[in-house]
Amino acid sequence: MNKTLFFLPLLLLGSFFATAAEVGQTAPACPAMLSGTNVPVDPSNYKGKVVLLDFWATWCPPCIKSMPFFNELHKELGKDGFEVVAVNLDEDRDTVSQFLAEHQVNYPIAFDPQGECPKIYDVKAMPSSYLLDKSGTVRKIHLGFHDGDQTLLREQIKTLLSQ
């Protein structure tokens, strides 16, 4: 009995911190604030939409390479219920503001200078993108941004939009 009382709180505590986003699980909220708001990134706010949650930084060449494509996707499929939400991981917001003045994006940017969201999502590469279905469930995780990813991502998004 005493062992049960000892281990039960540990198990409960462990499950509380086990929030890494995995395929098939509901995407967790994270404390990054959407630019110009006090609204955190919470996938439950996007129910009914397919969401590409992208983690990026100004110092990441593949992240920069992906931005024009994400702009294109957002413009092309936004009317169909698709949303890109990009979480920036730079520590200096002025650096990000200057970067965004030079690299226009047409989708929401959230700031996470403390790096809480990549811990919650267990981000393993830059960029990392999490494709969420209309119910907020993680359906695909993309690590990096490589040639050929554009075709694959577009197909996956269109499939989720049709469901």
CSV table of C-alpha atoms in Angstrom, one decimal:
chain,number,residue,atom,x,y,z
A,1,MET,CA,0.0,0.0,0.0
A,2,ASN,CA,2.8,2.4,0.9
A,3,LYS,CA,4.5,1.8,-2.4
A,4,THR,CA,1.3,2.5,-4.2
A,5,LEU,CA,0.9,5.8,-2.4
A,6,PHE,CA,4.5,6.7,-3.2
A,7,PHE,CA,4.5,5.8,-6.9
A,8,LEU,CA,1.0,7.1,-7.8
A,9,PRO,CA,2.0,10.8,-7.4
A,10,LEU,CA,5.1,10.2,-9.5
A,11,LEU,CA,3.1,8.6,-12.3
A,12,LEU,CA,0.6,11.4,-12.2
A,13,LEU,CA,3.4,14.0,-12.3
A,14,GLY,CA,5.1,12.2,-15.1
A,15,SER,CA,1.9,12.2,-17.2
A,16,PHE,CA,1.4,15.9,-16.6
A,17,PHE,CA,4.8,16.7,-18.2
A,18,ALA,CA,4.5,14.2,-21.0
A,19,THR,CA,3.0,16.6,-23.5
A,20,ALA,CA,5.2,16.1,-26.5
A,21,ALA,CA,3.2,16.3,-29.7
A,22,GLU,CA,3.1,13.0,-31.4
A,23,VAL,CA,1.3,11.8,-34.5
A,24,GLY,CA,-2.2,10.7,-33.5
A,25,GLN,CA,-2.3,12.9,-30.4
A,26,THR,CA,-4.1,16.2,-29.8
A,27,ALA,CA,-1.7,19.0,-30.3
A,28,PRO,CA,-0.9,20.8,-27.0
A,29,ALA,CA,-1.2,24.5,-26.4
A,30,CYS,CA,2.0,26.5,-25.9
A,31,PRO,CA,2.6,29.9,-24.3
A,32,ALA,CA,4.0,31.7,-27.4
A,33,MET,CA,2.0,34.8,-28.1
A,34,LEU,CA,0.7,35.6,-31.5
A,35,SER,CA,2.2,38.9,-32.8
A,36,GLY,CA,0.2,41.9,-31.8
A,37,THR,CA,-2.0,40.0,-29.3
A,38,ASN,CA,-1.9,38.5,-25.9
A,39,VAL,CA,-3.3,35.3,-27.4
A,40,PRO,CA,-1.2,32.1,-26.9
A,41,VAL,CA,-0.8,29.5,-29.6
A,42,ASP,CA,-3.6,27.0,-28.8
A,43,PRO,CA,-4.6,24.6,-31.5
A,44,SER,CA,-8.1,24.4,-30.0
A,45,ASN,CA,-8.6,27.9,-31.3
A,46,TYR,CA,-8.3,26.5,-34.9
A,47,LYS,CA,-10.9,23.7,-34.7
A,48,GLY,CA,-12.4,23.1,-38.1
A,49,LYS,CA,-9.2,24.2,-39.8
A,50,VAL,CA,-6.2,22.3,-41.0
A,51,VAL,CA,-3.1,23.9,-39.4
A,52,LEU,CA,0.6,23.8,-40.2
A,53,LEU,CA,2.3,24.8,-37.0
A,54,ASP,CA,5.9,25.7,-37.9
A,55,PHE,CA,8.8,26.3,-35.6
A,56,TRP,CA,11.5,28.5,-37.1
A,57,ALA,CA,14.3,31.0,-36.4
A,58,THR,CA,15.9,33.9,-38.3
A,59,TRP,CA,19.3,32.1,-38.2
A,60,CYS,CA,17.9,28.9,-39.9
A,61,PRO,CA,18.5,28.8,-43.7
A,62,PRO,CA,15.9,26.0,-44.4
A,63,CYS,CA,13.3,28.0,-42.3
A,64,ILE,CA,13.9,31.0,-44.6
A,65,LYS,CA,13.7,28.8,-47.6
A,66,SER,CA,10.2,27.5,-46.5
A,67,MET,CA,8.7,30.9,-46.0
A,68,PRO,CA,7.8,31.8,-49.6
A,69,PHE,CA,6.1,28.3,-50.0
A,70,PHE,CA,4.2,28.8,-46.7
A,71,ASN,CA,3.0,32.2,-48.0
A,72,GLU,CA,1.9,30.5,-51.2
A,73,LEU,CA,0.0,27.8,-49.3
A,74,HIS,CA,-1.6,30.2,-47.0
A,75,LYS,CA,-2.8,32.3,-49.9
A,76,GLU,CA,-3.9,29.4,-52.0
A,77,LEU,CA,-5.6,27.2,-49.4
A,78,GLY,CA,-6.6,29.7,-46.7
A,79,LYS,CA,-10.0,30.2,-48.2
A,80,ASP,CA,-10.5,26.4,-47.9
A,81,GLY,CA,-9.8,26.3,-44.2
A,82,PHE,CA,-6.0,26.1,-44.0
A,83,GLU,CA,-3.9,28.1,-41.6
A,84,VAL,CA,-0.1,28.5,-41.2
A,85,VAL,CA,1.0,29.5,-37.7
A,86,ALA,CA,4.7,30.1,-37.3
A,87,VAL,CA,6.4,30.1,-33.8
A,88,ASN,CA,9.6,32.0,-33.8
A,89,LEU,CA,12.3,30.8,-31.4
A,90,ASP,CA,14.7,33.8,-31.6
A,91,GLU,CA,15.6,35.4,-28.3
A,92,ASP,CA,15.7,39.0,-29.6
A,93,ARG,CA,12.3,40.3,-30.8
A,94,ASP,CA,14.0,43.3,-32.5
A,95,THR,CA,16.0,40.9,-34.7
A,96,VAL,CA,12.7,39.1,-35.6
A,97,SER,CA,11.0,42.4,-36.4
A,98,GLN,CA,13.8,43.5,-38.7
A,99,PHE,CA,13.9,40.1,-40.4
A,100,LEU,CA,10.1,40.2,-41.0
A,101,ALA,CA,10.4,43.7,-42.5
A,102,GLU,CA,12.8,42.1,-45.1
A,103,HIS,CA,11.0,38.8,-45.5
A,104,GLN,CA,7.2,39.4,-45.8
A,105,VAL,CA,4.9,36.7,-44.4
A,106,ASN,CA,1.2,36.6,-44.8
A,107,TYR,CA,0.4,34.2,-41.9
A,108,PRO,CA,0.4,34.7,-38.1
A,109,ILE,CA,3.8,34.7,-36.3
A,110,ALA,CA,4.0,33.9,-32.6
A,111,PHE,CA,7.0,34.7,-30.4
A,112,ASP,CA,8.6,32.3,-28.0
A,113,PRO,CA,11.9,33.8,-26.7
A,114,GLN,CA,12.0,31.5,-23.7
A,115,GLY,CA,11.8,28.4,-25.8
A,116,GLU,CA,8.8,26.8,-24.0
A,117,CYS,CA,7.0,25.6,-27.1
A,118,PRO,CA,9.8,23.5,-28.6
A,119,LYS,CA,10.1,21.8,-25.2
A,120,ILE,CA,6.3,21.1,-25.2
A,121,TYR,CA,6.4,19.8,-28.8
A,122,ASP,CA,9.8,18.1,-28.4
A,123,VAL,CA,11.2,19.9,-31.5
A,124,LYS,CA,14.1,17.9,-32.8
A,125,ALA,CA,15.2,19.9,-35.9
A,126,MET,CA,14.8,23.3,-37.4
A,127,PRO,CA,12.4,23.9,-38.9
A,128,SER,CA,9.9,21.5,-37.6
A,129,SER,CA,6.3,21.6,-38.8
A,130,TYR,CA,3.3,19.8,-37.3
A,131,LEU,CA,0.4,19.3,-39.6
A,132,LEU,CA,-2.9,19.2,-37.6
A,133,ASP,CA,-6.2,18.0,-38.8
A,134,LYS,CA,-9.5,19.8,-38.3
A,135,SER,CA,-9.9,18.4,-34.8
A,136,GLY,CA,-6.4,19.5,-33.7
A,137,THR,CA,-4.8,16.1,-33.9
A,138,VAL,CA,-1.2,15.9,-35.1
A,139,ARG,CA,-1.3,14.0,-38.4
A,140,LYS,CA,2.2,14.5,-39.8
A,141,ILE,CA,5.5,15.9,-38.4
A,142,HIS,CA,8.0,17.3,-40.9
A,143,LEU,CA,11.6,17.8,-39.8
A,144,GLY,CA,13.6,20.3,-41.9
A,145,PHE,CA,12.6,21.6,-45.3
A,146,HIS,CA,14.0,19.8,-48.3
A,147,ASP,CA,13.5,19.7,-52.1
A,148,GLY,CA,10.3,17.8,-52.7
A,149,ASP,CA,8.7,18.8,-49.4
A,150,GLN,CA,6.5,21.3,-51.2
A,151,THR,CA,4.7,18.6,-53.2
A,152,LEU,CA,4.3,16.3,-50.3
A,153,LEU,CA,3.0,19.0,-47.9
A,154,ARG,CA,0.5,20.3,-50.4
A,155,GLU,CA,-0.9,16.8,-51.0
A,156,GLN,CA,-1.1,16.1,-47.3
A,157,ILE,CA,-2.9,19.4,-46.6
A,158,LYS,CA,-5.3,18.9,-49.4
A,159,THR,CA,-6.1,15.4,-48.2
A,160,LEU,CA,-6.8,16.7,-44.7
A,161,LEU,CA,-8.9,19.6,-46.1
A,162,SER,CA,-11.1,17.1,-48.0
A,163,GLN,CA,-11.9,15.0,-44.8
